[in-house]
PDB file of C-alpha atoms and ligand atoms in Angstrom:
ATOM      1  CA  MET A   1     -45.128 -48.728 -11.689  1.00  0.00           C
ATOM      2  CA  ALA A   2     -45.039 -51.107 -14.634  1.00  0.00           C
ATOM      3  CA  ALA A   3     -42.759 -53.449 -12.684  1.00  0.00           C
ATOM      4  CA  THR A   4     -45.823 -55.045 -11.110  1.00  0.00           C
ATOM      5  CA  ASP A   5     -47.194 -56.146 -14.508  1.00  0.00           C
ATOM      6  CA  SER A   6     -47.256 -59.920 -14.818  1.00  0.00           C
ATOM      7  CA  THR A   7     -45.758 -59.914 -18.307  1.00  0.00           C
ATOM      8  CA  SER A   8     -41.977 -59.622 -18.453  1.00  0.00           C
ATOM      9  CA  PRO A   9     -40.576 -56.496 -20.107  1.00  0.00           C
ATOM     10  CA  LYS A  10     -37.848 -56.933 -22.732  1.00  0.00           C
ATOM     11  CA  PHE A  11     -35.597 -54.727 -20.679  1.00  0.00           C
ATOM     12  CA  ILE A  12     -35.443 -52.498 -17.622  1.00  0.00           C
ATOM     13  CA  VAL A  13     -33.755 -49.113 -17.305  1.00  0.00           C
ATOM     14  CA  MET A  14     -31.809 -48.381 -14.138  1.00  0.00           C
ATOM     15  CA  SER A  15     -29.927 -45.135 -13.549  1.00  0.00           C
ATOM     16  CA  ASP A  16     -27.592 -43.594 -11.021  1.00  0.00           C
ATOM     17  CA  PHE A  17     -28.670 -40.134  -9.770  1.00  0.00           C
ATOM     18  CA  ASP A  18     -25.821 -37.850  -8.612  1.00  0.00           C
ATOM     19  CA  GLY A  19     -23.760 -36.576 -11.542  1.00  0.00           C
ATOM     20  CA  THR A  20     -25.735 -38.777 -13.955  1.00  0.00           C
ATOM     21  CA  ILE A  21     -29.231 -37.232 -13.741  1.00  0.00           C
ATOM     22  CA  SER A  22     -28.390 -34.326 -11.441  1.00  0.00           C
ATOM     23  CA  LEU A  23     -25.893 -31.900 -12.871  1.00  0.00           C
ATOM     24  CA  ASP A  24     -24.294 -31.024  -9.510  1.00  0.00           C
ATOM     25  CA  ASP A  25     -23.074 -33.160  -6.630  1.00  0.00           C
ATOM     26  CA  THR A  26     -25.671 -32.215  -4.024  1.00  0.00           C
ATOM     27  CA  GLY A  27     -23.742 -33.977  -1.255  1.00  0.00           C
ATOM     28  CA  ASN A  28     -20.652 -31.851  -1.818  1.00  0.00           C
ATOM     29  CA  ILE A  29     -22.661 -28.611  -1.885  1.00  0.00           C
ATOM     30  CA  LEU A  30     -24.180 -29.362   1.533  1.00  0.00           C
ATOM     31  CA  THR A  31     -21.125 -30.834   3.248  1.00  0.00           C
ATOM     32  CA  ASP A  32     -18.846 -28.055   1.959  1.00  0.00           C
ATOM     33  CA  ALA A  33     -21.277 -25.435   3.296  1.00  0.00           C
ATOM     34  CA  SER A  34     -21.165 -27.135   6.706  1.00  0.00           C
ATOM     35  CA  MET A  35     -17.721 -28.579   7.435  1.00  0.00           C
ATOM     36  CA  GLY A  36     -15.768 -26.838   4.673  1.00  0.00           C
ATOM     37  CA  LYS A  37     -14.329 -28.304   1.494  1.00  0.00           C
ATOM     38  CA  GLU A  38     -10.967 -29.123   3.084  1.00  0.00           C
ATOM     39  CA  ARG A  39     -12.441 -31.341   5.813  1.00  0.00           C
ATOM     40  CA  ARG A  40     -14.769 -33.047   3.315  1.00  0.00           C
ATOM     41  CA  GLU A  41     -11.895 -33.778   0.936  1.00  0.00           C
ATOM     42  CA  ALA A  42      -9.839 -35.174   3.832  1.00  0.00           C
ATOM     43  CA  ILE A  43     -12.644 -37.704   4.495  1.00  0.00           C
ATOM     44  CA  ASP A  44     -12.883 -38.479   0.750  1.00  0.00           C
ATOM     45  CA  ASN A  45      -9.142 -39.160   0.729  1.00  0.00           C
ATOM     46  CA  GLU A  46      -9.352 -41.547   3.688  1.00  0.00           C
ATOM     47  CA  TYR A  47     -11.839 -43.544   1.654  1.00  0.00           C
ATOM     48  CA  MET A  48      -9.702 -43.397  -1.526  1.00  0.00           C
ATOM     49  CA  GLU A  49      -6.734 -44.686   0.478  1.00  0.00           C
ATOM     50  CA  GLY A  50      -8.808 -47.590   1.785  1.00  0.00           C
ATOM     51  CA  LYS A  51      -8.722 -46.427   5.413  1.00  0.00           C
ATOM     52  CA  ILE A  52     -12.509 -46.194   5.788  1.00  0.00           C
ATOM     53  CA  SER A  53     -15.443 -47.842   4.001  1.00  0.00           C
ATOM     54  CA  PHE A  54     -17.827 -45.913   1.765  1.00  0.00           C
ATOM     55  CA  ARG A  55     -20.452 -46.436   4.451  1.00  0.00           C
ATOM     56  CA  GLU A  56     -18.166 -44.781   7.042  1.00  0.00           C
ATOM     57  CA  LEU A  57     -17.443 -41.911   4.645  1.00  0.00           C
ATOM     58  CA  GLN A  58     -21.152 -41.212   4.347  1.00  0.00           C
ATOM     59  CA  ILE A  59     -21.700 -41.356   8.125  1.00  0.00           C
ATOM     60  CA  GLN A  60     -18.854 -38.882   8.729  1.00  0.00           C
ATOM     61  CA  GLU A  61     -19.845 -36.489   5.949  1.00  0.00           C
ATOM     62  CA  TRP A  62     -23.610 -36.417   6.495  1.00  0.00           C
ATOM     63  CA  SER A  63     -23.340 -36.198  10.272  1.00  0.00           C
ATOM     64  CA  GLY A  64     -21.104 -33.158   9.665  1.00  0.00           C
ATOM     65  CA  VAL A  65     -23.961 -31.281   7.984  1.00  0.00           C
ATOM     66  CA  ASN A  66     -25.415 -28.706  10.362  1.00  0.00           C
ATOM     67  CA  LEU A  67     -28.136 -27.115   8.256  1.00  0.00           C
ATOM     68  CA  THR A  68     -31.869 -26.993   8.725  1.00  0.00           C
ATOM     69  CA  TRP A  69     -33.849 -28.554   5.887  1.00  0.00           C
ATOM     70  CA  GLU A  70     -35.017 -25.060   4.838  1.00  0.00           C
ATOM     71  CA  THR A  71     -31.399 -23.877   4.530  1.00  0.00           C
ATOM     72  CA  ALA A  72     -30.472 -26.974   2.522  1.00  0.00           C
ATOM     73  CA  VAL A  73     -33.377 -26.351   0.125  1.00  0.00           C
ATOM     74  CA  GLU A  74     -32.190 -22.745  -0.293  1.00  0.00           C
ATOM     75  CA  LEU A  75     -28.590 -23.872  -1.004  1.00  0.00           C
ATOM     76  CA  LEU A  76     -29.821 -26.326  -3.620  1.00  0.00           C
ATOM     77  CA  LYS A  77     -32.267 -24.002  -5.354  1.00  0.00           C
ATOM     78  CA  ASP A  78     -30.039 -23.691  -8.435  1.00  0.00           C
ATOM     79  CA  SER A  79     -29.110 -27.371  -8.511  1.00  0.00           C
ATOM     80  CA  THR A  80     -30.794 -28.915 -11.539  1.00  0.00           C
ATOM     81  CA  ILE A  81     -31.250 -32.196 -13.385  1.00  0.00           C
ATOM     82  CA  ASP A  82     -30.617 -33.010 -17.035  1.00  0.00           C
ATOM     83  CA  PRO A  83     -33.519 -31.291 -18.849  1.00  0.00           C
ATOM     84  CA  HIS A  84     -33.826 -34.320 -21.169  1.00  0.00           C
ATOM     85  CA  PHE A  85     -34.352 -36.808 -18.340  1.00  0.00           C
ATOM     86  CA  ALA A  86     -38.136 -36.251 -18.407  1.00  0.00           C
ATOM     87  CA  GLY A  87     -38.064 -37.467 -22.023  1.00  0.00           C
ATOM     88  CA  VAL A  88     -36.627 -40.805 -20.909  1.00  0.00           C
ATOM     89  CA  VAL A  89     -39.344 -41.145 -18.250  1.00  0.00           C
ATOM     90  CA  ASP A  90     -42.031 -40.458 -20.875  1.00  0.00           C
ATOM     91  CA  TRP A  91     -40.454 -42.974 -23.256  1.00  0.00           C
ATOM     92  CA  CYS A  92     -40.453 -45.662 -20.524  1.00  0.00           C
ATOM     93  CA  ILE A  93     -44.093 -44.903 -19.618  1.00  0.00           C
ATOM     94  CA  ALA A  94     -45.170 -45.103 -23.274  1.00  0.00           C
ATOM     95  CA  HIS A  95     -43.325 -48.414 -23.828  1.00  0.00           C
ATOM     96  CA  LYS A  96     -44.125 -49.931 -20.396  1.00  0.00           C
ATOM     97  CA  ILE A  97     -40.439 -50.285 -19.612  1.00  0.00           C
ATOM     98  CA  PRO A  98     -39.673 -50.281 -15.856  1.00  0.00           C
ATOM     99  CA  LEU A  99     -37.497 -47.380 -14.764  1.00  0.00           C
ATOM    100  CA  GLY A 100     -35.542 -47.311 -11.516  1.00  0.00           C
ATOM    101  CA  ILE A 101     -33.120 -44.935  -9.839  1.00  0.00           C
ATOM    102  CA  VAL A 102     -30.317 -46.560  -7.828  1.00  0.00           C
ATOM    103  CA  SER A 103     -28.483 -44.077  -5.662  1.00  0.00           C
ATOM    104  CA  ALA A 104     -26.002 -43.879  -2.809  1.00  0.00           C
ATOM    105  CA  GLY A 105     -27.599 -40.494  -2.144  1.00  0.00           C
ATOM    106  CA  LEU A 106     -30.477 -39.547   0.106  1.00  0.00           C
ATOM    107  CA  ASP A 107     -34.182 -39.878  -0.674  1.00  0.00           C
ATOM    108  CA  LYS A 108     -35.266 -36.368   0.352  1.00  0.00           C
ATOM    109  CA  LEU A 109     -32.587 -34.736  -1.797  1.00  0.00           C
ATOM    110  CA  ILE A 110     -33.504 -36.842  -4.830  1.00  0.00           C
ATOM    111  CA  ASP A 111     -37.213 -36.080  -4.344  1.00  0.00           C
ATOM    112  CA  LEU A 112     -36.434 -32.369  -4.047  1.00  0.00           C
ATOM    113  CA  HIS A 113     -34.796 -32.346  -7.486  1.00  0.00           C
ATOM    114  CA  PHE A 114     -37.471 -34.457  -9.150  1.00  0.00           C
ATOM    115  CA  GLU A 115     -40.338 -32.426  -7.674  1.00  0.00           C
ATOM    116  CA  HIS A 116     -38.878 -29.324  -9.337  1.00  0.00           C
ATOM    117  CA  SER A 117     -38.580 -30.921 -12.736  1.00  0.00           C
ATOM    118  CA  LEU A 118     -41.044 -33.781 -13.221  1.00  0.00           C
ATOM    119  CA  THR A 119     -44.815 -34.178 -13.318  1.00  0.00           C
ATOM    120  CA  LYS A 120     -46.699 -36.263 -10.767  1.00  0.00           C
ATOM    121  CA  GLU A 121     -47.232 -39.020 -13.354  1.00  0.00           C
ATOM    122  CA  GLN A 122     -43.518 -39.133 -14.194  1.00  0.00           C
ATOM    123  CA  LEU A 123     -42.602 -39.202 -10.487  1.00  0.00           C
ATOM    124  CA  GLU A 124     -45.024 -41.995  -9.678  1.00  0.00           C
ATOM    125  CA  TYR A 125     -43.796 -44.169 -12.525  1.00  0.00           C
ATOM    126  CA  MET A 126     -40.211 -44.367 -11.258  1.00  0.00           C
ATOM    127  CA  GLU A 127     -39.010 -46.562  -8.449  1.00  0.00           C
ATOM    128  CA  ILE A 128     -36.269 -45.012  -6.327  1.00  0.00           C
ATOM    129  CA  PHE A 129     -33.727 -47.097  -4.386  1.00  0.00           C
ATOM    130  CA  SER A 130     -31.603 -44.937  -2.092  1.00  0.00           C
ATOM    131  CA  ASN A 131     -30.578 -44.270   1.473  1.00  0.00           C
ATOM    132  CA  LYS A 132     -32.972 -42.371   3.730  1.00  0.00           C
ATOM    133  CA  LEU A 133     -32.275 -38.970   5.226  1.00  0.00           C
ATOM    134  CA  ILE A 134     -33.454 -38.017   8.676  1.00  0.00           C
ATOM    135  CA  VAL A 135     -33.182 -34.328   9.603  1.00  0.00           C
ATOM    136  CA  VAL A 136     -34.024 -33.241  13.137  1.00  0.00           C
ATOM    137  CA  GLY A 137     -33.453 -29.517  13.553  1.00  0.00           C
ATOM    138  CA  ASP A 138     -29.973 -29.136  12.067  1.00  0.00           C
ATOM    139  CA  LYS A 139     -28.822 -32.714  12.789  1.00  0.00           C
ATOM    140  CA  TRP A 140     -28.541 -35.021   9.783  1.00  0.00           C
ATOM    141  CA  SER A 141     -28.366 -38.798   9.827  1.00  0.00           C
ATOM    142  CA  ILE A 142     -28.731 -41.627   7.329  1.00  0.00           C
ATOM    143  CA  ARG A 143     -30.732 -44.804   7.395  1.00  0.00           C
ATOM    144  CA  PHE A 144     -28.833 -47.037   4.988  1.00  0.00           C
ATOM    145  CA  ALA A 145     -30.635 -49.099   2.361  1.00  0.00           C
ATOM    146  CA  ASP A 146     -28.840 -52.312   3.405  1.00  0.00           C
ATOM    147  CA  ASP A 147     -26.045 -53.749   5.580  1.00  0.00           C
ATOM    148  CA  SER A 148     -23.358 -53.610   2.886  1.00  0.00           C
ATOM    149  CA  GLU A 149     -20.066 -51.724   3.220  1.00  0.00           C
ATOM    150  CA  LEU A 150     -21.448 -49.387   0.569  1.00  0.00           C
ATOM    151  CA  GLY A 151     -24.528 -48.395   2.553  1.00  0.00           C
ATOM    152  CA  HIS A 152     -26.547 -49.185  -0.575  1.00  0.00           C
ATOM    153  CA  ASP A 153     -25.502 -52.056  -2.796  1.00  0.00           C
ATOM    154  CA  LYS A 154     -26.845 -50.607  -6.048  1.00  0.00           C
ATOM    155  CA  ALA A 155     -26.003 -53.729  -8.072  1.00  0.00           C
ATOM    156  CA  ALA A 156     -28.141 -55.791  -5.651  1.00  0.00           C
ATOM    157  CA  SER A 157     -31.094 -53.418  -6.145  1.00  0.00           C
ATOM    158  CA  ILE A 158     -30.809 -53.792  -9.922  1.00  0.00           C
ATOM    159  CA  LYS A 159     -30.754 -57.563  -9.576  1.00  0.00           C
ATOM    160  CA  LYS A 160     -33.798 -57.435  -7.287  1.00  0.00           C
ATOM    161  CA  VAL A 161     -35.819 -55.634  -9.979  1.00  0.00           C
ATOM    162  CA  ALA A 162     -34.614 -57.952 -12.778  1.00  0.00           C
ATOM    163  CA  ASP A 163     -35.455 -61.026 -10.664  1.00  0.00           C
ATOM    164  CA  ARG A 164     -39.121 -60.021 -10.373  1.00  0.00           C
ATOM    165  CA  TYR A 165     -39.900 -61.302 -13.840  1.00  0.00           C
ATOM    166  CA  GLU A 166     -40.441 -64.814 -15.105  1.00  0.00           C
ATOM    167  CA  VAL A 167     -38.287 -64.106 -18.150  1.00  0.00           C
ATOM    168  CA  ALA A 168     -35.159 -62.206 -17.132  1.00  0.00           C
ATOM    169  CA  PRO A 169     -35.162 -58.792 -18.822  1.00  0.00           C
ATOM    170  CA  LYS A 170     -32.026 -57.225 -20.263  1.00  0.00           C
ATOM    171  CA  VAL A 171     -30.610 -54.463 -18.073  1.00  0.00           C
ATOM    172  CA  VAL A 172     -29.840 -50.960 -19.313  1.00  0.00           C
ATOM    173  CA  PHE A 173     -27.692 -49.097 -16.801  1.00  0.00           C
ATOM    174  CA  ILE A 174     -26.721 -45.420 -16.868  1.00  0.00           C
ATOM    175  CA  GLY A 175     -24.002 -44.033 -14.604  1.00  0.00           C
ATOM    176  CA  ASP A 176     -21.043 -41.742 -14.195  1.00  0.00           C
ATOM    177  CA  GLY A 177     -18.810 -42.696 -11.276  1.00  0.00           C
ATOM    178  CA  ILE A 178     -16.615 -45.289  -9.625  1.00  0.00           C
ATOM    179  CA  SER A 179     -19.490 -46.294  -7.327  1.00  0.00           C
ATOM    180  CA  ASP A 180     -21.294 -47.439 -10.511  1.00  0.00           C
ATOM    181  CA  VAL A 181     -18.704 -50.046 -11.484  1.00  0.00           C
ATOM    182  CA  ALA A 182     -20.472 -52.966  -9.754  1.00  0.00           C
ATOM    183  CA  SER A 183     -23.810 -51.949 -11.309  1.00  0.00           C
ATOM    184  CA  ALA A 184     -22.140 -51.627 -14.699  1.00  0.00           C
ATOM    185  CA  LYS A 185     -21.166 -55.303 -14.440  1.00  0.00           C
ATOM    186  CA  GLU A 186     -24.881 -56.236 -14.156  1.00  0.00           C
ATOM    187  CA  ALA A 187     -25.705 -54.333 -17.356  1.00  0.00           C
ATOM    188  CA  ASP A 188     -26.375 -55.685 -20.829  1.00  0.00           C
ATOM    189  CA  TYR A 189     -26.338 -52.140 -22.203  1.00  0.00           C
ATOM    190  CA  LEU A 190     -24.083 -49.711 -20.396  1.00  0.00           C
ATOM    191  CA  PHE A 191     -24.147 -45.929 -20.747  1.00  0.00           C
ATOM    192  CA  ALA A 192     -21.303 -43.982 -19.102  1.00  0.00           C
ATOM    193  CA  LYS A 193     -21.235 -40.195 -18.925  1.00  0.00           C
ATOM    194  CA  ARG A 194     -18.525 -39.154 -21.338  1.00  0.00           C
ATOM    195  CA  GLY A 195     -15.106 -38.373 -19.909  1.00  0.00           C
ATOM    196  CA  LEU A 196     -16.031 -39.117 -16.273  1.00  0.00           C
ATOM    197  CA  ASP A 197     -14.747 -41.851 -13.943  1.00  0.00           C
ATOM    198  CA  LEU A 198     -16.988 -44.721 -15.107  1.00  0.00           C
ATOM    199  CA  ASP A 199     -16.232 -44.000 -18.775  1.00  0.00           C
ATOM    200  CA  ASN A 200     -12.498 -43.874 -17.987  1.00  0.00           C
ATOM    201  CA  TRP A 201     -12.690 -47.090 -15.966  1.00  0.00           C
ATOM    202  CA  CYS A 202     -14.402 -48.839 -18.912  1.00  0.00           C
ATOM    203  CA  GLU A 203     -11.732 -47.551 -21.286  1.00  0.00           C
ATOM    204  CA  LYS A 204      -8.933 -48.796 -19.024  1.00  0.00           C
ATOM    205  CA  ASN A 205     -10.534 -52.214 -18.474  1.00  0.00           C
ATOM    206  CA  GLY A 206     -11.748 -52.825 -22.003  1.00  0.00           C
ATOM    207  CA  VAL A 207     -15.438 -52.808 -20.970  1.00  0.00           C
ATOM    208  CA  LYS A 208     -17.924 -52.079 -23.729  1.00  0.00           C
ATOM    209  CA  ARG A 209     -20.019 -48.970 -23.033  1.00  0.00           C
ATOM    210  CA  ASP A 210     -21.843 -46.257 -24.840  1.00  0.00           C
ATOM    211  CA  PRO A 211     -20.564 -42.820 -23.749  1.00  0.00           C
ATOM    212  CA  PHE A 212     -23.318 -40.189 -23.488  1.00  0.00           C
ATOM    213  CA  ASP A 213     -23.516 -36.435 -22.970  1.00  0.00           C
ATOM    214  CA  ASP A 214     -27.194 -36.057 -22.104  1.00  0.00           C
ATOM    215  CA  PHE A 215     -30.455 -37.954 -21.802  1.00  0.00           C
ATOM    216  CA  ALA A 216     -31.680 -36.926 -25.262  1.00  0.00           C
ATOM    217  CA  TYR A 217     -29.105 -39.421 -26.570  1.00  0.00           C
ATOM    218  CA  ILE A 218     -30.362 -42.088 -24.119  1.00  0.00           C
ATOM    219  CA  THR A 219     -33.941 -41.757 -25.430  1.00  0.00           C
ATOM    220  CA  LYS A 220     -32.680 -42.179 -28.989  1.00  0.00           C
ATOM    221  CA  ARG A 221     -30.695 -45.288 -28.013  1.00  0.00           C
ATOM    222  CA  LEU A 222     -33.612 -46.825 -26.042  1.00  0.00           C
ATOM    223  CA  GLU A 223     -35.661 -46.596 -29.229  1.00  0.00           C
ATOM    224  CA  GLU A 224     -32.925 -48.464 -31.128  1.00  0.00           C
ATOM    225  CA  ILE A 225     -32.402 -51.067 -28.389  1.00  0.00           C
ATOM    226  CA  SER A 226     -36.154 -51.665 -28.248  1.00  0.00           C
ATOM    227  CA  ALA A 227     -36.239 -52.249 -31.985  1.00  0.00           C
ATOM    228  CA  VAL A 228     -33.647 -55.042 -31.890  1.00  0.00           C
ATOM    229  CA  LEU A 229     -34.804 -56.894 -28.739  1.00  0.00           C
TER     230      LEU A 229
HETATM  231 MG1   MG B 301     -22.995 -40.669  -9.713  1.00  0.00          MG
END
């Protein structure tokens, strides 16, 4: 991708995946089909109450999935991504702006969605930072991206990309959830999906953000940001 260019870009674009680019929570679809919604929500609640780490939540939920990969693909066949996301990829390619996905999700599930919706050129341009999924028969396990309590410290991945350049680029970050709060703090330009947890958190904490409904708006704003930087 363009990130290997020696010249520093004016900015980089980093985006969350689940709920931000994808329109459904793929994790919930698969865990609910396996262990049932009630059990999954009980694990979610243990995390919300601070009894287990986010890393532990993911171990418990993903190890509870008992589907073959073929069954998972079938369950996710109607799960789609924002139809305007491809436009953002094209804009970044045309303007040589690095584009990364930072996700607490699993690589194979992200790839599955992108392969349905993006061209090979668009796919190859993006850099994806996520956890890895290993499926053996109907047993699922995760290889975490790092040793953090989160399983994947998304803010650290954003910093790693920004630190590649001689002149630090501005950071555009796009997200939707509570797990995006740390990444949002690394951002110079923050987009939060309107009405969801990240947007609400920003409102409550007086953090400046640009609420968005879809990626058509993001493309328009990237054009404007590019013009002033
Ligand atoms: Mg999300």
